[in-house]
Coordinates of C-alpha atoms in Angstrom, one line a residue:
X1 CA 84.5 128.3 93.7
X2 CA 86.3 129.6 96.5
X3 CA 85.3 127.1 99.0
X4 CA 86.3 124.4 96.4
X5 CA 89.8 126.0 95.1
X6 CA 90.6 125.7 98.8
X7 CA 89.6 122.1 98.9
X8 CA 91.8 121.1 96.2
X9 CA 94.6 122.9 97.1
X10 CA 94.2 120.8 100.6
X11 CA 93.9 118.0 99.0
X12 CA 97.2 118.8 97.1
X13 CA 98.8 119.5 100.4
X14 CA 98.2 116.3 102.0
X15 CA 99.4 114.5 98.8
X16 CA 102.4 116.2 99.0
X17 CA 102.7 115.5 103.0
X18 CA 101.8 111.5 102.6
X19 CA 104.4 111.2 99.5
X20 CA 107.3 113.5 100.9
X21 CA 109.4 111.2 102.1
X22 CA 108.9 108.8 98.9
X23 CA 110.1 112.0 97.0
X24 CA 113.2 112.4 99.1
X25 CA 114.1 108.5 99.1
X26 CA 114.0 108.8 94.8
X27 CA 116.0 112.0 94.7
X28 CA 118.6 110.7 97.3
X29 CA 118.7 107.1 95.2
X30 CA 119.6 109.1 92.0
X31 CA 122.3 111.5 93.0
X32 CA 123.8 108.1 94.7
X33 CA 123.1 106.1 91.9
X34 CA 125.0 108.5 89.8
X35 CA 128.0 108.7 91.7
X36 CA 128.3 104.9 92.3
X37 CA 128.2 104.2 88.4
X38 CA 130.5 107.5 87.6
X39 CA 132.6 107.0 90.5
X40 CA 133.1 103.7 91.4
X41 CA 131.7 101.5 88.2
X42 CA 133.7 104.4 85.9
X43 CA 130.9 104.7 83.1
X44 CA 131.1 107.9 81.7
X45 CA 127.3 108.9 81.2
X46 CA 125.1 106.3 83.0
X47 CA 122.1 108.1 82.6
X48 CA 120.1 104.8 83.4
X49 CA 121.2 104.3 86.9
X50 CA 119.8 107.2 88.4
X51 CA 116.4 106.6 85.8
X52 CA 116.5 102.9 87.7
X53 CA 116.9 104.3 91.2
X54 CA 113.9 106.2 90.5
X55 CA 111.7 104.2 88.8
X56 CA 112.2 101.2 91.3
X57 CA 111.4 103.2 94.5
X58 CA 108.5 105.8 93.0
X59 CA 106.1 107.1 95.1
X60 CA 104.5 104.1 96.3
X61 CA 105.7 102.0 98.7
X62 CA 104.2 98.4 98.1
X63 CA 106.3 96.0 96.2
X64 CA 109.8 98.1 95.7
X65 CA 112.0 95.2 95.8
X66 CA 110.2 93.8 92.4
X67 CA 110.0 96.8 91.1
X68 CA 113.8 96.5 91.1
X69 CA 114.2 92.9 90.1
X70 CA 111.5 93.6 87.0
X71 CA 113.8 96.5 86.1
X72 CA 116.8 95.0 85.8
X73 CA 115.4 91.5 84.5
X74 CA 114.0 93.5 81.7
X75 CA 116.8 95.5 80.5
X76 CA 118.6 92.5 80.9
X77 CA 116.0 90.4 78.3
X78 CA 115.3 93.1 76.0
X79 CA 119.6 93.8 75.8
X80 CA 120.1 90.4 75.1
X81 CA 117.4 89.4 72.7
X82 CA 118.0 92.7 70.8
X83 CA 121.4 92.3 70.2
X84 CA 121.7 88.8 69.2
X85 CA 118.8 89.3 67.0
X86 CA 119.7 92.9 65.3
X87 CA 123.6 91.0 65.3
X88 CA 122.3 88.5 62.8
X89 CA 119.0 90.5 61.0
X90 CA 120.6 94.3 60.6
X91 CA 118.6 97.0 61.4
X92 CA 115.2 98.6 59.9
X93 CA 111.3 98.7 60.7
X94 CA 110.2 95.5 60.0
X95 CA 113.4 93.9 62.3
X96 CA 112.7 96.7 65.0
X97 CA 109.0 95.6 65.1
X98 CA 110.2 91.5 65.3
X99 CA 113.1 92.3 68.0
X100 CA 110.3 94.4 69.9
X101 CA 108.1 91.8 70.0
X102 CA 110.5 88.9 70.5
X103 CA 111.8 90.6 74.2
X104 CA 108.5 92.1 75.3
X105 CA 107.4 88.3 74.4
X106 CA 110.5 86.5 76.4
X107 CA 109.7 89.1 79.2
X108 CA 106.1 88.6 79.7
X109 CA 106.7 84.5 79.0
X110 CA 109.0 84.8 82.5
X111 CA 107.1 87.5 84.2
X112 CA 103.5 88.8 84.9
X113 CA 104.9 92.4 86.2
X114 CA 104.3 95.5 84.2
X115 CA 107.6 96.9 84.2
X116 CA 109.6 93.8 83.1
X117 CA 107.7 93.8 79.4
X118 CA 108.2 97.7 79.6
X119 CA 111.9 98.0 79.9
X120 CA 112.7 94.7 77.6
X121 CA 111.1 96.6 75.0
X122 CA 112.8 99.9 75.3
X123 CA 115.8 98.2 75.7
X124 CA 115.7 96.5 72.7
X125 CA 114.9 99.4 70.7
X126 CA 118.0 101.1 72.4
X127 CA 120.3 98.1 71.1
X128 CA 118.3 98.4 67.8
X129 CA 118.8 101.7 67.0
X130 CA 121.2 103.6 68.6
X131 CA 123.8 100.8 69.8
X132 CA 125.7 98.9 67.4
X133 CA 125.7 94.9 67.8
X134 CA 128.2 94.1 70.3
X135 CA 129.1 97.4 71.5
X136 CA 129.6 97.6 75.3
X137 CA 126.8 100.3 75.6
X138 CA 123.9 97.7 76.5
X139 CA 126.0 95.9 78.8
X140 CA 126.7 98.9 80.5
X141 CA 122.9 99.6 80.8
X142 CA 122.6 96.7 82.0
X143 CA 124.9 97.9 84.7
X144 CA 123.6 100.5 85.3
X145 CA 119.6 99.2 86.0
X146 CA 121.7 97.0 89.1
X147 CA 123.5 99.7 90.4
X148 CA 120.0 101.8 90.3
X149 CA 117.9 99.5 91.4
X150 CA 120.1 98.0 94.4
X151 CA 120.9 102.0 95.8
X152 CA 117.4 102.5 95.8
X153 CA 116.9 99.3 97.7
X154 CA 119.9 100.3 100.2
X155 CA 118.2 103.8 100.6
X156 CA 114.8 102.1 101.5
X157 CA 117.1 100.1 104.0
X158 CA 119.0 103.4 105.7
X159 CA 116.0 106.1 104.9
X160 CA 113.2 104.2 105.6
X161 CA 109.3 105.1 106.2
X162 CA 107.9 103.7 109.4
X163 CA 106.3 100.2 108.3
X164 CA 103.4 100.0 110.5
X165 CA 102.3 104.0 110.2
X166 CA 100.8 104.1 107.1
X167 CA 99.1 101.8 107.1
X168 CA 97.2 102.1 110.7
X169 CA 96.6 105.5 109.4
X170 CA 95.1 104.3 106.5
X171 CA 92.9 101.5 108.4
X172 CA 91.7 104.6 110.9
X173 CA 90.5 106.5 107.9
X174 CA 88.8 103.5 106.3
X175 CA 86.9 103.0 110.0
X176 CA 86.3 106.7 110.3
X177 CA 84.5 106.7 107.0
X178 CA 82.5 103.3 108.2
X179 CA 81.2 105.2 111.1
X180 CA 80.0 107.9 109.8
X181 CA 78.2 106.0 107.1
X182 CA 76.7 103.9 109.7
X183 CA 75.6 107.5 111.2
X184 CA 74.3 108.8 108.6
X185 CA 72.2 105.2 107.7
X186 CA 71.1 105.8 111.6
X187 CA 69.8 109.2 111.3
X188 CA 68.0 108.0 108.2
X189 CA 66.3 104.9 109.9
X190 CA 65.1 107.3 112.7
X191 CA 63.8 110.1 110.4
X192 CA 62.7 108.0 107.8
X193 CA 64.7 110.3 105.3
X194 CA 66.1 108.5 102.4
X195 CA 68.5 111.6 101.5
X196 CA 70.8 110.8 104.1
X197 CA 71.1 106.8 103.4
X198 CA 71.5 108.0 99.5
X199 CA 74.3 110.2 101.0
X200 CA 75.9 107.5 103.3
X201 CA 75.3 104.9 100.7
X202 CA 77.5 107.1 98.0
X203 CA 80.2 107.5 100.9
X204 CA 80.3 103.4 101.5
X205 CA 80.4 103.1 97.4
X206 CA 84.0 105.3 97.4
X207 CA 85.8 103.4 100.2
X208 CA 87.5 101.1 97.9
X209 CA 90.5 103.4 97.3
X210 CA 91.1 103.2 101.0
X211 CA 91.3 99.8 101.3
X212 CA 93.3 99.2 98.2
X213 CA 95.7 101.9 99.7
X214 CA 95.7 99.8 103.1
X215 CA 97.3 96.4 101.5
X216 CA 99.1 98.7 99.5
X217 CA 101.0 100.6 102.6
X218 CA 100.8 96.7 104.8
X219 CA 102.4 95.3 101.6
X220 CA 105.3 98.4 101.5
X221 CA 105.6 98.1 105.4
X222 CA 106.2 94.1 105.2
X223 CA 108.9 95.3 103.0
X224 CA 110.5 97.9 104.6
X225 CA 110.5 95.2 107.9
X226 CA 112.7 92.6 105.9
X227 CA 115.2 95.2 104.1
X228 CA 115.5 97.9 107.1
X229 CA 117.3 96.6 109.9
X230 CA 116.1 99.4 111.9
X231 CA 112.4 97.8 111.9
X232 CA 113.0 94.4 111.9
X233 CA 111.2 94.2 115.5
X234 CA 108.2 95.7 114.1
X235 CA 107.1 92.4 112.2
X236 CA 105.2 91.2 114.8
X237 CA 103.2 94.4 114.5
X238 CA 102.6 94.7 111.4
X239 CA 101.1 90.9 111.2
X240 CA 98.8 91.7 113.9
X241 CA 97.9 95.1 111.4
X242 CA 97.9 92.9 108.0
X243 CA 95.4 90.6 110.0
X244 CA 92.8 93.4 110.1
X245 CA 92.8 94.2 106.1
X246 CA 90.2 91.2 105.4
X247 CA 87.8 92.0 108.2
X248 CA 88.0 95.8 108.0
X249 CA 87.4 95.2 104.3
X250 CA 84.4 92.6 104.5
X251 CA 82.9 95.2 107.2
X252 CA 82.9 98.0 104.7
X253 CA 81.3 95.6 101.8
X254 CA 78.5 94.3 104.7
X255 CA 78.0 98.1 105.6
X256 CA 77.2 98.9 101.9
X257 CA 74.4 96.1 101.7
X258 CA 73.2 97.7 105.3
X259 CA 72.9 101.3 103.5
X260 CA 71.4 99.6 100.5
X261 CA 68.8 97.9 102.6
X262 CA 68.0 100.6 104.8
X263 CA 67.4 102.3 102.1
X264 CA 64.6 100.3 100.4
X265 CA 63.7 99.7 104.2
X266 CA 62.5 103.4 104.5
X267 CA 61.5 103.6 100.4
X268 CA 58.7 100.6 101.4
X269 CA 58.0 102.5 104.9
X270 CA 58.4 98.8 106.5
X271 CA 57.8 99.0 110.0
X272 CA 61.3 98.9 111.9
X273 CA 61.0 98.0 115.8
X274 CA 62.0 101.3 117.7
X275 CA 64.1 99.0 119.9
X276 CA 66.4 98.0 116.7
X277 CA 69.1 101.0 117.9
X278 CA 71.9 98.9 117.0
X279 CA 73.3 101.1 113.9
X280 CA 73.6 103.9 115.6
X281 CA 75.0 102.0 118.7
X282 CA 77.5 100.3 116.2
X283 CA 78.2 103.9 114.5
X284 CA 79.4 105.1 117.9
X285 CA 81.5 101.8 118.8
X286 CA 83.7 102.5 115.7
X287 CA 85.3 105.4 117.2
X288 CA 86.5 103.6 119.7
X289 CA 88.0 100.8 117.0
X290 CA 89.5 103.9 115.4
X291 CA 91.1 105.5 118.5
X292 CA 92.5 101.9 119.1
X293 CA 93.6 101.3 115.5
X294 CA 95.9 104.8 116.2
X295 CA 97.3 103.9 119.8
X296 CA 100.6 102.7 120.0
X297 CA 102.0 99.6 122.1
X298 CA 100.6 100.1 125.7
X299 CA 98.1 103.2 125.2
X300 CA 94.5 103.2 125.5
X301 CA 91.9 102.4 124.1
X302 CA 93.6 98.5 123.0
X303 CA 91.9 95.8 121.4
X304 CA 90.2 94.5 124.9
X305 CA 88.9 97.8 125.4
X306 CA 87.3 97.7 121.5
X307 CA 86.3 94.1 121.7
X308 CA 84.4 95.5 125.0
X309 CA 82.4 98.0 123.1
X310 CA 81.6 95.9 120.3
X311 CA 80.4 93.3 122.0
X312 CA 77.5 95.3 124.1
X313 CA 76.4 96.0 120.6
X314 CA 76.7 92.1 119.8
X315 CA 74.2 91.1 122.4
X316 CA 71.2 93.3 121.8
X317 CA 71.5 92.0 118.0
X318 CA 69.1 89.3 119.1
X319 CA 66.3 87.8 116.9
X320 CA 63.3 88.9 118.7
X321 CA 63.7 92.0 116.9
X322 CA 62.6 90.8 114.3
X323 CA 59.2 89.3 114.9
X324 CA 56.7 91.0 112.7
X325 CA 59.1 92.4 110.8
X326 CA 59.4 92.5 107.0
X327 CA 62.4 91.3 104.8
X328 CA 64.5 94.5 104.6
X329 CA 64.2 94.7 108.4
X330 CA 65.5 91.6 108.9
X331 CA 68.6 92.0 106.1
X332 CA 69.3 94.9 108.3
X333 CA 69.8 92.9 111.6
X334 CA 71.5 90.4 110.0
X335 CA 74.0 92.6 108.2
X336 CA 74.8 94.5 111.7
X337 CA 75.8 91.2 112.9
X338 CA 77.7 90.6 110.1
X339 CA 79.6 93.5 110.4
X340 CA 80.1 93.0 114.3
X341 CA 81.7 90.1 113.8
X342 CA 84.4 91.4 111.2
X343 CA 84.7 94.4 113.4
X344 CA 85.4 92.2 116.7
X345 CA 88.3 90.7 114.3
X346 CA 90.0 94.0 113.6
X347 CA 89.6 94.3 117.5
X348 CA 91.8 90.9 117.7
X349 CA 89.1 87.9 118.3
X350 CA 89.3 84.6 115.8
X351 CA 86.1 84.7 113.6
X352 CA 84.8 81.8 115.7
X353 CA 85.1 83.8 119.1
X354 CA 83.4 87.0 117.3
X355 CA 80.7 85.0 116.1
X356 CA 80.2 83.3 119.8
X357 CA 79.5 86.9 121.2
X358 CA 76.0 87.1 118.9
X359 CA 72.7 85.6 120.6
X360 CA 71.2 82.5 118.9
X361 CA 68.9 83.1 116.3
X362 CA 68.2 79.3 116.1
X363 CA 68.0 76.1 118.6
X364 CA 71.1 74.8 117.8
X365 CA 73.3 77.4 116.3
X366 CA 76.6 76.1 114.7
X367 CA 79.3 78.4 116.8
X368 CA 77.8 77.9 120.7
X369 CA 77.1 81.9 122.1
X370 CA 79.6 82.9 124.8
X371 CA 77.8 83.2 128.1
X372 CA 76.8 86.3 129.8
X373 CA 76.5 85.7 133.2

């Protein structure tokens, strides 16, 4: 219990670390928000534009800028539908229920997002209830969602998380996690264990958080890029990182069908050639992806160096392995070259070039293999 307190309370730790500066951004957007509507605007209470701020940045960084624009749009639909309706129906249950449903319907009619419906229907009960028809209040809510959701944008622009570190941190973890899965799939082939494919298959099942975090983080960096001109010159970068999410993604899916098969592979006690060291070789060449995934502009290991590791694995992946060999043993080879080839396109080559790096496995293969001389 000990052991696992302390694991949580890491856990928590880290959260709090990775969502710090989120949690600074919101609380600076509020008090600003605040001031600009009391301040400048001159409402009196404009309890909204700090709940704006707020809710359009949150804790997450992907998609803040329509966050903002659903915000607004909605309070803007729900005010309007609610008070020309509740002007010309009065107020009660049954035309709180219609004016609800008329501006959650208007909202989602020009909008897919969440937060659009959402605020178009709290708006309109706002104007239904509490604000009599054509009283100034909505309007100035209305206001007040721009003011919010515009300082939040402007403290993204002047407070702004790194666009590209994120989310090379989160690819590093994602090819950490493939590496040791492949590991533990290697020690399993050698040993002929199935506990430790069972363990590395549950490990590959619970990747798919990381990866959804990954376009989450590219999607908040591409952001941060076009609103903070203090990162504008790290577009480039971050297209060469959003290039990876794909393959790194496909590698982890092809590394799951590798445990799955090497686990029925050792279940049937099929014969594997003892030459067939590839996982392992491919378990050990991910470390190298990862260190290069973490380098910055100029440092070592790069993508040549990466692409160099990976494809001394590509070229003992060659189909005399397979010669006697049953079905699961042959899934296996062909899911490690699978998963070289998306791994060669996180290291920077065009599918076309990973795939020429893989020896022939028939006379007249459709992607010629590079030479080796």
């Amino acid at each position: 219990m000990r052991r696992r307190g302390r694991s949580r309370f890491e856990a928590s730790v880290d959260r709090l670390k990775l969502s710090g500066l989120p949690v600074v951004q919101c609380a600076l957007a509020a008090g600003i928000a605040w001031f600009v509507a009391t301040e400048i605007v001159g409402h009196v209470t404009p309890f909204f534009a700090p709940i704006a701020a707020v809710v359009s940045l949150g804790v997450s960084l992907g998609a803040r800028m329509r966050r903002s624009f659903e915000l607004v749009a909605g309070v803007t639909v729900g005010i309007g539908v609610g008070d020309a309706l509740i002007a010309l129906i009065g107020t009660g249950p049954l035309q709180i229920a219609l004016v609800v449903a008329l501006a959650m319907g208007t909202a989602v009619f020009l909008d897919s997002g969440a937060i659009i419906a959402m605020q178009a229907g709290s708006s309109a009960v706002l104007v239904a209830t509490l604000i009599p028809p054509g009283d100034a209040g909505g309007y100035n809510r209305m206001v007040d969602a721009l003011v919010g959701g515009l300082v939040g944008l402007a403290v993204v622009a002047v407070v702004p998380t790194h666009p590209v570190r994120r989310a090379r941190g989160d690819a590093a973890t994602v090819i950490e996690t493939a590496g040791r899965v492949l590991g533990l799939v290697a020690e399993g082939l050698s040993a002929q264990d199935p506990k430790s494919i069972e363990k590395a298959l549950k490990a590959a099942r619970a990747t798919q958080p990381a990866i959804d975090m990954l376009r989450t983080d590219l999607k908040g960096g591409r952001e941060i890029s076009r609103i903070s001109p203090l990162y504008w010159n790290s577009r480039q970068r971050l297209a060469r990182l959003a290039a990876t999410a794909d393959p790194l993604d496909n590698a982890v899916r092809n590394i799951r069908v590798l445990a799955r098969r090497s686990l029925s592979l050792v279940r049937d006690d099929e014969i594997l050639d003892p030459r067939l060291k590839l996982v392992e070789q491919l378990a050990e060449s991910t470390e190298v992806l990862r260190k290069m995934m973490l380098a910055d502009p100029g440092e070592q290991p790069d993508q040549a160096e990466a692409a160099r590791v990976l494809r001394h694995v590509a070229v003992g992946a060659k189909a005399e392995l397979m010669r006697d060999a049953g079905l699961s043993a042959t899934v296996v080879l062909a899911q490690i070259r699978s998963i070289v080839v998306d791994l060669l396109q996180v290291a920077g080559l065009s599918r076309i070039s990973a795939m020429a790096t893989l020896p022939p496995t028939v006379p007249n293969p459709a992607v010629p293999p590079e030479r080796h001389d």
